[in-house]
PDB file of C-alpha atoms and ligand atoms in Angstrom:
ATOM      1  CA  UNK T   1     129.812-108.507  77.223  1.00 45.00           C
ATOM      2  CA  UNK T   2     131.898-107.892  80.015  1.00 46.00           C
ATOM      3  CA  UNK T   3     135.567-108.525  80.642  1.00 50.00           C
ATOM      4  CA  UNK T   4     136.481-110.897  83.325  1.00 87.00           C
ATOM      5  CA  UNK T   5     133.697-113.833  82.013  1.00 96.00           C
ATOM      6  CA  UNK T   6     134.368-116.923  83.814  1.00 98.00           C
ATOM      7  CA  UNK T   7     131.992-119.665  82.240  1.00 98.00           C
ATOM      8  CA  UNK T   8     131.100-122.770  84.347  1.00 98.00           C
ATOM      9  CA  UNK T   9     130.267-125.447  81.867  1.00 99.00           C
ATOM     10  CA  UNK T  10     128.301-128.501  83.855  1.00 99.00           C
ATOM     11  CA  UNK T  11     127.964-131.536  81.933  1.00 98.00           C
ATOM     12  CA  UNK T  12     125.215-133.358  82.660  1.00 98.00           C
ATOM     13  CA  UNK T  13     124.803-136.195  80.261  1.00 98.00           C
ATOM     14  CA  UNK T  14     125.485-140.367  80.803  1.00 97.00           C
ATOM     15  CA  UNK T  15     128.257-140.427  78.515  1.00 97.00           C
ATOM     16  CA  UNK T  16     131.556-138.623  78.192  1.00 93.00           C
ATOM     17  CA  UNK T  17     132.353-137.137  74.864  1.00 95.00           C
ATOM     18  CA  UNK T  18     128.953-137.179  73.772  1.00 97.00           C
ATOM     19  CA  UNK T  19     126.764-134.837  71.098  1.00 98.00           C
ATOM     20  CA  UNK T  20     126.127-132.261  73.904  1.00 98.00           C
ATOM     21  CA  UNK T  21     129.581-131.935  74.976  1.00 98.00           C
ATOM     22  CA  UNK T  22     130.944-131.660  71.465  1.00 98.00           C
ATOM     23  CA  UNK T  23     128.478-128.943  70.840  1.00 98.00           C
ATOM     24  CA  UNK T  24     129.362-127.066  73.861  1.00 98.00           C
ATOM     25  CA  UNK T  25     133.065-127.246  73.196  1.00 98.00           C
ATOM     26  CA  UNK T  26     132.419-126.059  69.706  1.00 98.00           C
ATOM     27  CA  UNK T  27     131.024-123.086  71.271  1.00 98.00           C
ATOM     28  CA  UNK T  28     133.564-122.581  74.142  1.00 98.00           C
ATOM     29  CA  UNK T  29     136.208-122.759  71.217  1.00 98.00           C
ATOM     30  CA  UNK T  30     134.711-119.426  69.848  1.00 97.00           C
ATOM     31  CA  UNK T  31     135.138-117.662  73.056  1.00 98.00           C
ATOM     32  CA  UNK T  32     137.914-115.049  73.369  1.00 96.00           C
ATOM     33  CA  UNK T  33     141.039-116.023  74.983  1.00 95.00           C
ATOM     34  CA  UNK T  34     140.438-114.172  78.429  1.00 96.00           C
ATOM     35  CA  UNK T  35     137.140-115.893  79.184  1.00 97.00           C
ATOM     36  CA  UNK T  36     138.129-118.316  81.622  1.00 98.00           C
ATOM     37  CA  UNK T  37     136.463-121.916  81.436  1.00 98.00           C
ATOM     38  CA  UNK T  38     135.824-124.181  84.228  1.00 98.00           C
ATOM     39  CA  UNK T  39     133.988-127.864  83.130  1.00 98.00           C
ATOM     40  CA  UNK T  40     132.624-129.942  85.509  1.00 98.00           C
ATOM     41  CA  UNK T  41     130.996-133.595  84.924  1.00 98.00           C
ATOM     42  CA  UNK T  42     128.101-133.613  87.123  1.00 98.00           C
ATOM     43  CA  UNK T  43     127.949-137.566  87.062  1.00 97.00           C
ATOM     44  CA  UNK T  44     131.466-137.794  88.086  1.00 96.00           C
ATOM     45  CA  UNK T  45     131.214-137.468  91.082  1.00 97.00           C
ATOM     46  CA  UNK T  46     127.567-137.163  91.336  1.00 97.00           C
ATOM     47  CA  UNK T  47     126.292-134.487  94.015  1.00 98.00           C
ATOM     48  CA  UNK T  48     125.057-136.261  97.009  1.00 97.00           C
ATOM     49  CA  UNK T  49     121.067-136.898  97.348  1.00 96.00           C
ATOM     50  CA  UNK T  50     119.360-133.292  98.311  1.00 96.00           C
ATOM     51  CA  UNK T  51     117.505-133.590 101.543  1.00 94.00           C
ATOM     52  CA  UNK T  52     115.018-130.903 101.885  1.00 94.00           C
ATOM     53  CA  UNK T  53     115.475-129.433 105.324  1.00 92.00           C
ATOM     54  CA  UNK T  54     113.722-126.187 104.951  1.00 93.00           C
ATOM     55  CA  UNK T  55     111.257-126.958 107.801  1.00 93.00           C
ATOM     56  CA  UNK T  56     112.547-128.276 111.056  1.00 87.00           C
ATOM     57  CA  UNK T  57     116.330-129.188 110.567  1.00 85.00           C
ATOM     58  CA  UNK T  58     119.110-126.826 109.754  1.00 90.00           C
ATOM     59  CA  UNK T  59     120.897-126.951 106.666  1.00 93.00           C
ATOM     60  CA  UNK T  60     124.809-127.550 107.145  1.00 93.00           C
ATOM     61  CA  UNK T  61     127.367-126.056 105.123  1.00 95.00           C
ATOM     62  CA  UNK T  62     127.691-127.802 101.674  1.00 96.00           C
ATOM     63  CA  UNK T  63     130.475-130.566 101.888  1.00 96.00           C
ATOM     64  CA  UNK T  64     132.580-132.660  99.557  1.00 97.00           C
ATOM     65  CA  UNK T  65     131.585-132.671  95.839  1.00 98.00           C
ATOM     66  CA  UNK T  66     128.378-129.960  96.814  1.00 98.00           C
ATOM     67  CA  UNK T  67     131.100-127.464  98.250  1.00 98.00           C
ATOM     68  CA  UNK T  68     133.385-127.916  95.072  1.00 98.00           C
ATOM     69  CA  UNK T  69     130.279-127.286  93.115  1.00 98.00           C
ATOM     70  CA  UNK T  70     129.073-124.139  94.840  1.00 98.00           C
ATOM     71  CA  UNK T  71     132.847-122.710  94.861  1.00 98.00           C
ATOM     72  CA  UNK T  72     132.860-123.313  91.051  1.00 98.00           C
ATOM     73  CA  UNK T  73     129.279-121.723  90.675  1.00 98.00           C
ATOM     74  CA  UNK T  74     130.465-118.632  92.879  1.00 98.00           C
ATOM     75  CA  UNK T  75     133.617-118.415  90.920  1.00 98.00           C
ATOM     76  CA  UNK T  76     131.344-118.101  87.663  1.00 98.00           C
ATOM     77  CA  UNK T  77     129.904-115.071  85.823  1.00 98.00           C
ATOM     78  CA  UNK T  78     127.935-117.534  83.656  1.00 98.00           C
ATOM     79  CA  UNK T  79     126.598-121.108  84.512  1.00 99.00           C
ATOM     80  CA  UNK T  80     126.315-123.090  81.067  1.00 99.00           C
ATOM     81  CA  UNK T  81     124.210-126.311  81.744  1.00 99.00           C
ATOM     82  CA  UNK T  82     125.160-129.240  78.969  1.00 99.00           C
ATOM     83  CA  UNK T  83     122.394-131.172  78.538  1.00 98.00           C
ATOM     84  CA  UNK T  84     120.943-133.901  76.160  1.00 98.00           C
ATOM     85  CA  UNK T  85     117.309-134.162  76.301  1.00 98.00           C
ATOM     86  CA  UNK T  86     116.214-137.064  78.351  1.00 98.00           C
ATOM     87  CA  UNK T  87     112.485-137.833  78.529  1.00 98.00           C
ATOM     88  CA  UNK T  88     111.830-134.343  77.813  1.00 98.00           C
ATOM     89  CA  UNK T  89     113.520-132.970  80.624  1.00 98.00           C
ATOM     90  CA  UNK T  90     117.170-132.335  81.955  1.00 98.00           C
ATOM     91  CA  UNK T  91     118.763-135.264  83.024  1.00 98.00           C
ATOM     92  CA  UNK T  92     119.218-135.999  86.754  1.00 98.00           C
ATOM     93  CA  UNK T  93     122.407-134.572  87.383  1.00 98.00           C
ATOM     94  CA  UNK T  94     121.423-131.436  85.948  1.00 98.00           C
ATOM     95  CA  UNK T  95     118.167-131.306  88.129  1.00 98.00           C
ATOM     96  CA  UNK T  96     120.043-132.659  91.193  1.00 98.00           C
ATOM     97  CA  UNK T  97     122.423-129.256  90.525  1.00 98.00           C
ATOM     98  CA  UNK T  98     119.602-126.943  90.723  1.00 98.00           C
ATOM     99  CA  UNK T  99     117.812-128.745  93.890  1.00 98.00           C
ATOM    100  CA  UNK T 100     120.909-128.194  95.645  1.00 98.00           C
ATOM    101  CA  UNK T 101     120.692-124.467  94.974  1.00 98.00           C
ATOM    102  CA  UNK T 102     117.779-124.839  97.465  1.00 98.00           C
ATOM    103  CA  UNK T 103     120.279-125.803 100.273  1.00 97.00           C
ATOM    104  CA  UNK T 104     122.825-122.994  99.158  1.00 98.00           C
ATOM    105  CA  UNK T 105     120.204-120.234  99.151  1.00 97.00           C
ATOM    106  CA  UNK T 106     119.543-120.756 102.381  1.00 96.00           C
ATOM    107  CA  UNK T 107     122.990-120.500 104.051  1.00 96.00           C
ATOM    108  CA  UNK T 108     123.387-116.560 103.619  1.00 96.00           C
ATOM    109  CA  UNK T 109     127.139-117.292 104.481  1.00 96.00           C
ATOM    110  CA  UNK T 110     127.529-118.590 101.415  1.00 96.00           C
ATOM    111  CA  UNK T 111     126.742-115.551  99.597  1.00 98.00           C
ATOM    112  CA  UNK T 112     125.200-117.959  97.095  1.00 98.00           C
ATOM    113  CA  UNK T 113     121.498-115.964  96.873  1.00 98.00           C
ATOM    114  CA  UNK T 114     122.999-112.737  96.956  1.00 98.00           C
ATOM    115  CA  UNK T 115     125.337-113.545  93.952  1.00 98.00           C
ATOM    116  CA  UNK T 116     123.011-115.051  91.744  1.00 98.00           C
ATOM    117  CA  UNK T 117     121.374-111.948  90.309  1.00 98.00           C
ATOM    118  CA  UNK T 118     124.611-111.172  88.713  1.00 98.00           C
ATOM    119  CA  UNK T 119     124.834-114.483  86.879  1.00 98.00           C
ATOM    120  CA  UNK T 120     124.023-115.321  83.552  1.00 98.00           C
ATOM    121  CA  UNK T 121     122.653-118.812  82.576  1.00 98.00           C
ATOM    122  CA  UNK T 122     122.652-120.983  79.478  1.00 99.00           C
ATOM    123  CA  UNK T 123     121.787-124.224  77.904  1.00 99.00           C
ATOM    124  CA  UNK T 124     123.452-126.520  75.456  1.00 99.00           C
ATOM    125  CA  UNK T 125     121.073-129.107  74.536  1.00 98.00           C
ATOM    126  CA  UNK T 126     121.170-132.273  71.950  1.00 98.00           C
ATOM    127  CA  UNK T 127     118.207-134.227  71.302  1.00 98.00           C
ATOM    128  CA  UNK T 128     117.429-137.088  68.922  1.00 98.00           C
ATOM    129  CA  UNK T 129     114.221-135.593  66.946  1.00 97.00           C
ATOM    130  CA  UNK T 130     111.756-134.210  69.816  1.00 98.00           C
ATOM    131  CA  UNK T 131     109.324-131.211  68.759  1.00 98.00           C
ATOM    132  CA  UNK T 132     110.031-127.716  69.982  1.00 98.00           C
ATOM    133  CA  UNK T 133     106.991-128.434  72.038  1.00 98.00           C
ATOM    134  CA  UNK T 134     108.782-131.326  73.845  1.00 98.00           C
ATOM    135  CA  UNK T 135     111.707-129.492  74.372  1.00 98.00           C
ATOM    136  CA  UNK T 136     110.503-126.542  76.032  1.00 98.00           C
ATOM    137  CA  UNK T 137     109.972-128.309  79.472  1.00 98.00           C
ATOM    138  CA  UNK T 138     113.606-128.734  79.986  1.00 98.00           C
ATOM    139  CA  UNK T 139     114.526-125.405  78.550  1.00 98.00           C
ATOM    140  CA  UNK T 140     111.758-123.851  81.052  1.00 98.00           C
ATOM    141  CA  UNK T 141     113.049-125.554  83.982  1.00 98.00           C
ATOM    142  CA  UNK T 142     116.326-124.023  83.769  1.00 98.00           C
ATOM    143  CA  UNK T 143     115.038-120.760  82.794  1.00 98.00           C
ATOM    144  CA  UNK T 144     112.412-120.588  85.418  1.00 98.00           C
ATOM    145  CA  UNK T 145     114.877-121.543  87.895  1.00 98.00           C
ATOM    146  CA  UNK T 146     117.559-119.233  86.998  1.00 98.00           C
ATOM    147  CA  UNK T 147     114.731-116.557  86.871  1.00 98.00           C
ATOM    148  CA  UNK T 148     113.559-117.621  90.522  1.00 98.00           C
ATOM    149  CA  UNK T 149     117.234-116.657  91.489  1.00 98.00           C
ATOM    150  CA  UNK T 150     117.638-113.339  90.098  1.00 98.00           C
ATOM    151  CA  UNK T 151     120.040-114.879  87.027  1.00 98.00           C
ATOM    152  CA  UNK T 152     119.590-113.941  83.463  1.00 98.00           C
ATOM    153  CA  UNK T 153     118.613-116.836  81.295  1.00 98.00           C
ATOM    154  CA  UNK T 154     120.621-115.981  77.883  1.00 98.00           C
ATOM    155  CA  UNK T 155     119.069-118.712  75.715  1.00 98.00           C
ATOM    156  CA  UNK T 156     119.656-122.283  74.572  1.00 98.00           C
ATOM    157  CA  UNK T 157     121.859-123.952  72.040  1.00 98.00           C
ATOM    158  CA  UNK T 158     120.024-126.972  70.762  1.00 98.00           C
ATOM    159  CA  UNK T 159     121.441-129.595  68.135  1.00 98.00           C
ATOM    160  CA  UNK T 160     120.057-132.431  66.608  1.00 98.00           C
ATOM    161  CA  UNK T 161     121.865-135.908  67.297  1.00 98.00           C
ATOM    162  CA  UNK T 162     121.241-139.539  68.453  1.00 98.00           C
ATOM    163  CA  UNK T 163     124.655-141.426  68.456  1.00 97.00           C
ATOM    164  CA  UNK T 164     127.907-140.113  69.513  1.00 95.00           C
ATOM    165  CA  UNK T 165     129.289-137.820  66.726  1.00 97.00           C
ATOM    166  CA  UNK T 166     126.102-137.223  64.866  1.00 98.00           C
ATOM    167  CA  UNK T 167     126.087-133.687  65.812  1.00 98.00           C
ATOM    168  CA  UNK T 168     128.786-133.045  63.463  1.00 98.00           C
ATOM    169  CA  UNK T 169     126.362-133.278  60.715  1.00 98.00           C
ATOM    170  CA  UNK T 170     123.928-130.785  62.053  1.00 98.00           C
ATOM    171  CA  UNK T 171     125.270-127.680  60.273  1.00 98.00           C
ATOM    172  CA  UNK T 172     122.965-125.308  61.592  1.00 98.00           C
ATOM    173  CA  UNK T 173     123.872-126.382  65.392  1.00 98.00           C
ATOM    174  CA  UNK T 174     127.512-126.094  64.466  1.00 98.00           C
ATOM    175  CA  UNK T 175     126.860-122.757  62.887  1.00 98.00           C
ATOM    176  CA  UNK T 176     124.985-121.406  65.946  1.00 98.00           C
ATOM    177  CA  UNK T 177     127.851-122.746  68.499  1.00 98.00           C
ATOM    178  CA  UNK T 178     130.076-120.627  66.808  1.00 98.00           C
ATOM    179  CA  UNK T 179     128.096-117.135  67.484  1.00 98.00           C
ATOM    180  CA  UNK T 180     126.477-118.821  70.664  1.00 98.00           C
ATOM    181  CA  UNK T 181     128.356-116.896  73.122  1.00 98.00           C
ATOM    182  CA  UNK T 182     128.838-112.791  72.077  1.00 94.00           C
ATOM    183  CA  UNK T 183     132.403-112.106  71.575  1.00 88.00           C
TER     184      UNK T 183
HETATM  185  C1  FMN C   1     117.642-141.842  79.015  1.00 91.59           C
HETATM  186  C2  FMN C   1     117.433-141.104  77.975  1.00 91.59           C
HETATM  187  C3  FMN C   1     116.151-140.480  77.351  1.00 91.59           C
HETATM  188  C4  FMN C   1     116.188-139.696  76.249  1.00 91.59           C
HETATM  189  N1  FMN C   1     115.121-139.089  76.038  1.00 91.59           N
HETATM  190  C5  FMN C   1     114.757-138.391  74.812  1.00 91.59           C
HETATM  191  C6  FMN C   1     113.821-137.728  74.407  1.00 91.59           C
HETATM  192  O1  FMN C   1     113.063-137.423  75.692  1.00 91.59           O
HETATM  193  N2  FMN C   1     114.086-136.721  73.498  1.00 91.59           N
HETATM  194  C7  FMN C   1     114.901-136.993  72.453  1.00 91.59           C
HETATM  195  O2  FMN C   1     114.780-136.522  71.497  1.00 91.59           O
HETATM  196  N3  FMN C   1     115.985-137.881  72.550  1.00 91.59           N
HETATM  197  C8  FMN C   1     115.767-138.389  73.850  1.00 91.59           C
HETATM  198  N4  FMN C   1     117.074-139.335  74.004  1.00 91.59           N
HETATM  199  C9  FMN C   1     118.022-139.082  73.107  1.00 91.59           C
HETATM  200  C10 FMN C   1     119.118-138.304  73.315  1.00 91.59           C
HETATM  201  O3  FMN C   1     118.771-136.762  73.852  1.00 91.59           O
HETATM  202  C11 FMN C   1     120.548-138.105  72.312  1.00 91.59           C
HETATM  203  O4  FMN C   1     120.751-139.346  71.925  1.00 91.59           O
HETATM  204  C12 FMN C   1     121.509-137.066  72.873  1.00 91.59           C
HETATM  205  O5  FMN C   1     122.192-136.955  71.362  1.00 91.59           O
HETATM  206  C13 FMN C   1     122.345-137.666  73.449  1.00 91.59           C
HETATM  207  O6  FMN C   1     123.457-136.771  73.890  1.00 91.59           O
HETATM  208  P1  FMN C   1     124.883-137.444  74.310  1.00 91.59           P
HETATM  209  O7  FMN C   1     125.399-137.825  72.979  1.00 91.59           O
HETATM  210  O8  FMN C   1     125.507-135.847  74.683  1.00 91.59           O
HETATM  211  O9  FMN C   1     124.570-138.120  75.345  1.00 91.59           O
HETATM  212  C14 FMN C   1     117.309-139.856  75.170  1.00 91.59           C
HETATM  213  C15 FMN C   1     118.343-140.648  75.500  1.00 91.59           C
HETATM  214  C16 FMN C   1     118.686-141.365  76.800  1.00 91.59           C
HETATM  215  C17 FMN C   1     119.902-142.036  76.944  1.00 91.59           C
END
């Protein structure tokens, strides 16, 4: 992969230090030292409610948390959504982040829409026993959203765990984490 990698890790689960974060930090630990990492918890603070102003009202510039999140997204070469499986989908904070893309892409002055095709998107996911068919909707939501923006979906790192810490028993997921991001 290219130099100047800057990965934005977006935590979206409802508890800090959970299985998904542990798995993502394991994958991040294998990154070369020149890869820049930014970590954001999408729940703390939560992005503002998304308002659909496509037809009628004009979108104003993003403010506060949304502006910070947009700036971090723009600075990143890689967006890593770190998401426990919640009801066969992405947790609400991750989905809300994707909804805000619909705002940002409509403001040419942000450069967001023009920049997205150069970005790579990844998923790190923990679940407690769902089948591949039950996991696929969460993965497809991120994959198709990334591809809609012209970004490249790079794949998913999936671990099995329920209570915090259980991910450390999923040897297959830990081994996959160690080689998830190419050197
Ligand atoms: C609201 C909620 C919904 C969940 N839905 C699913 C689900 O659909 N399938 C599944 O396998 N596990 C489900 N789980 C279990 C979590 O995915 C699992 O406990 C995971 O390890 C949590 O990750 P974390 O430790 O990073 O928070 C759900 C948990 C919560 C709190």
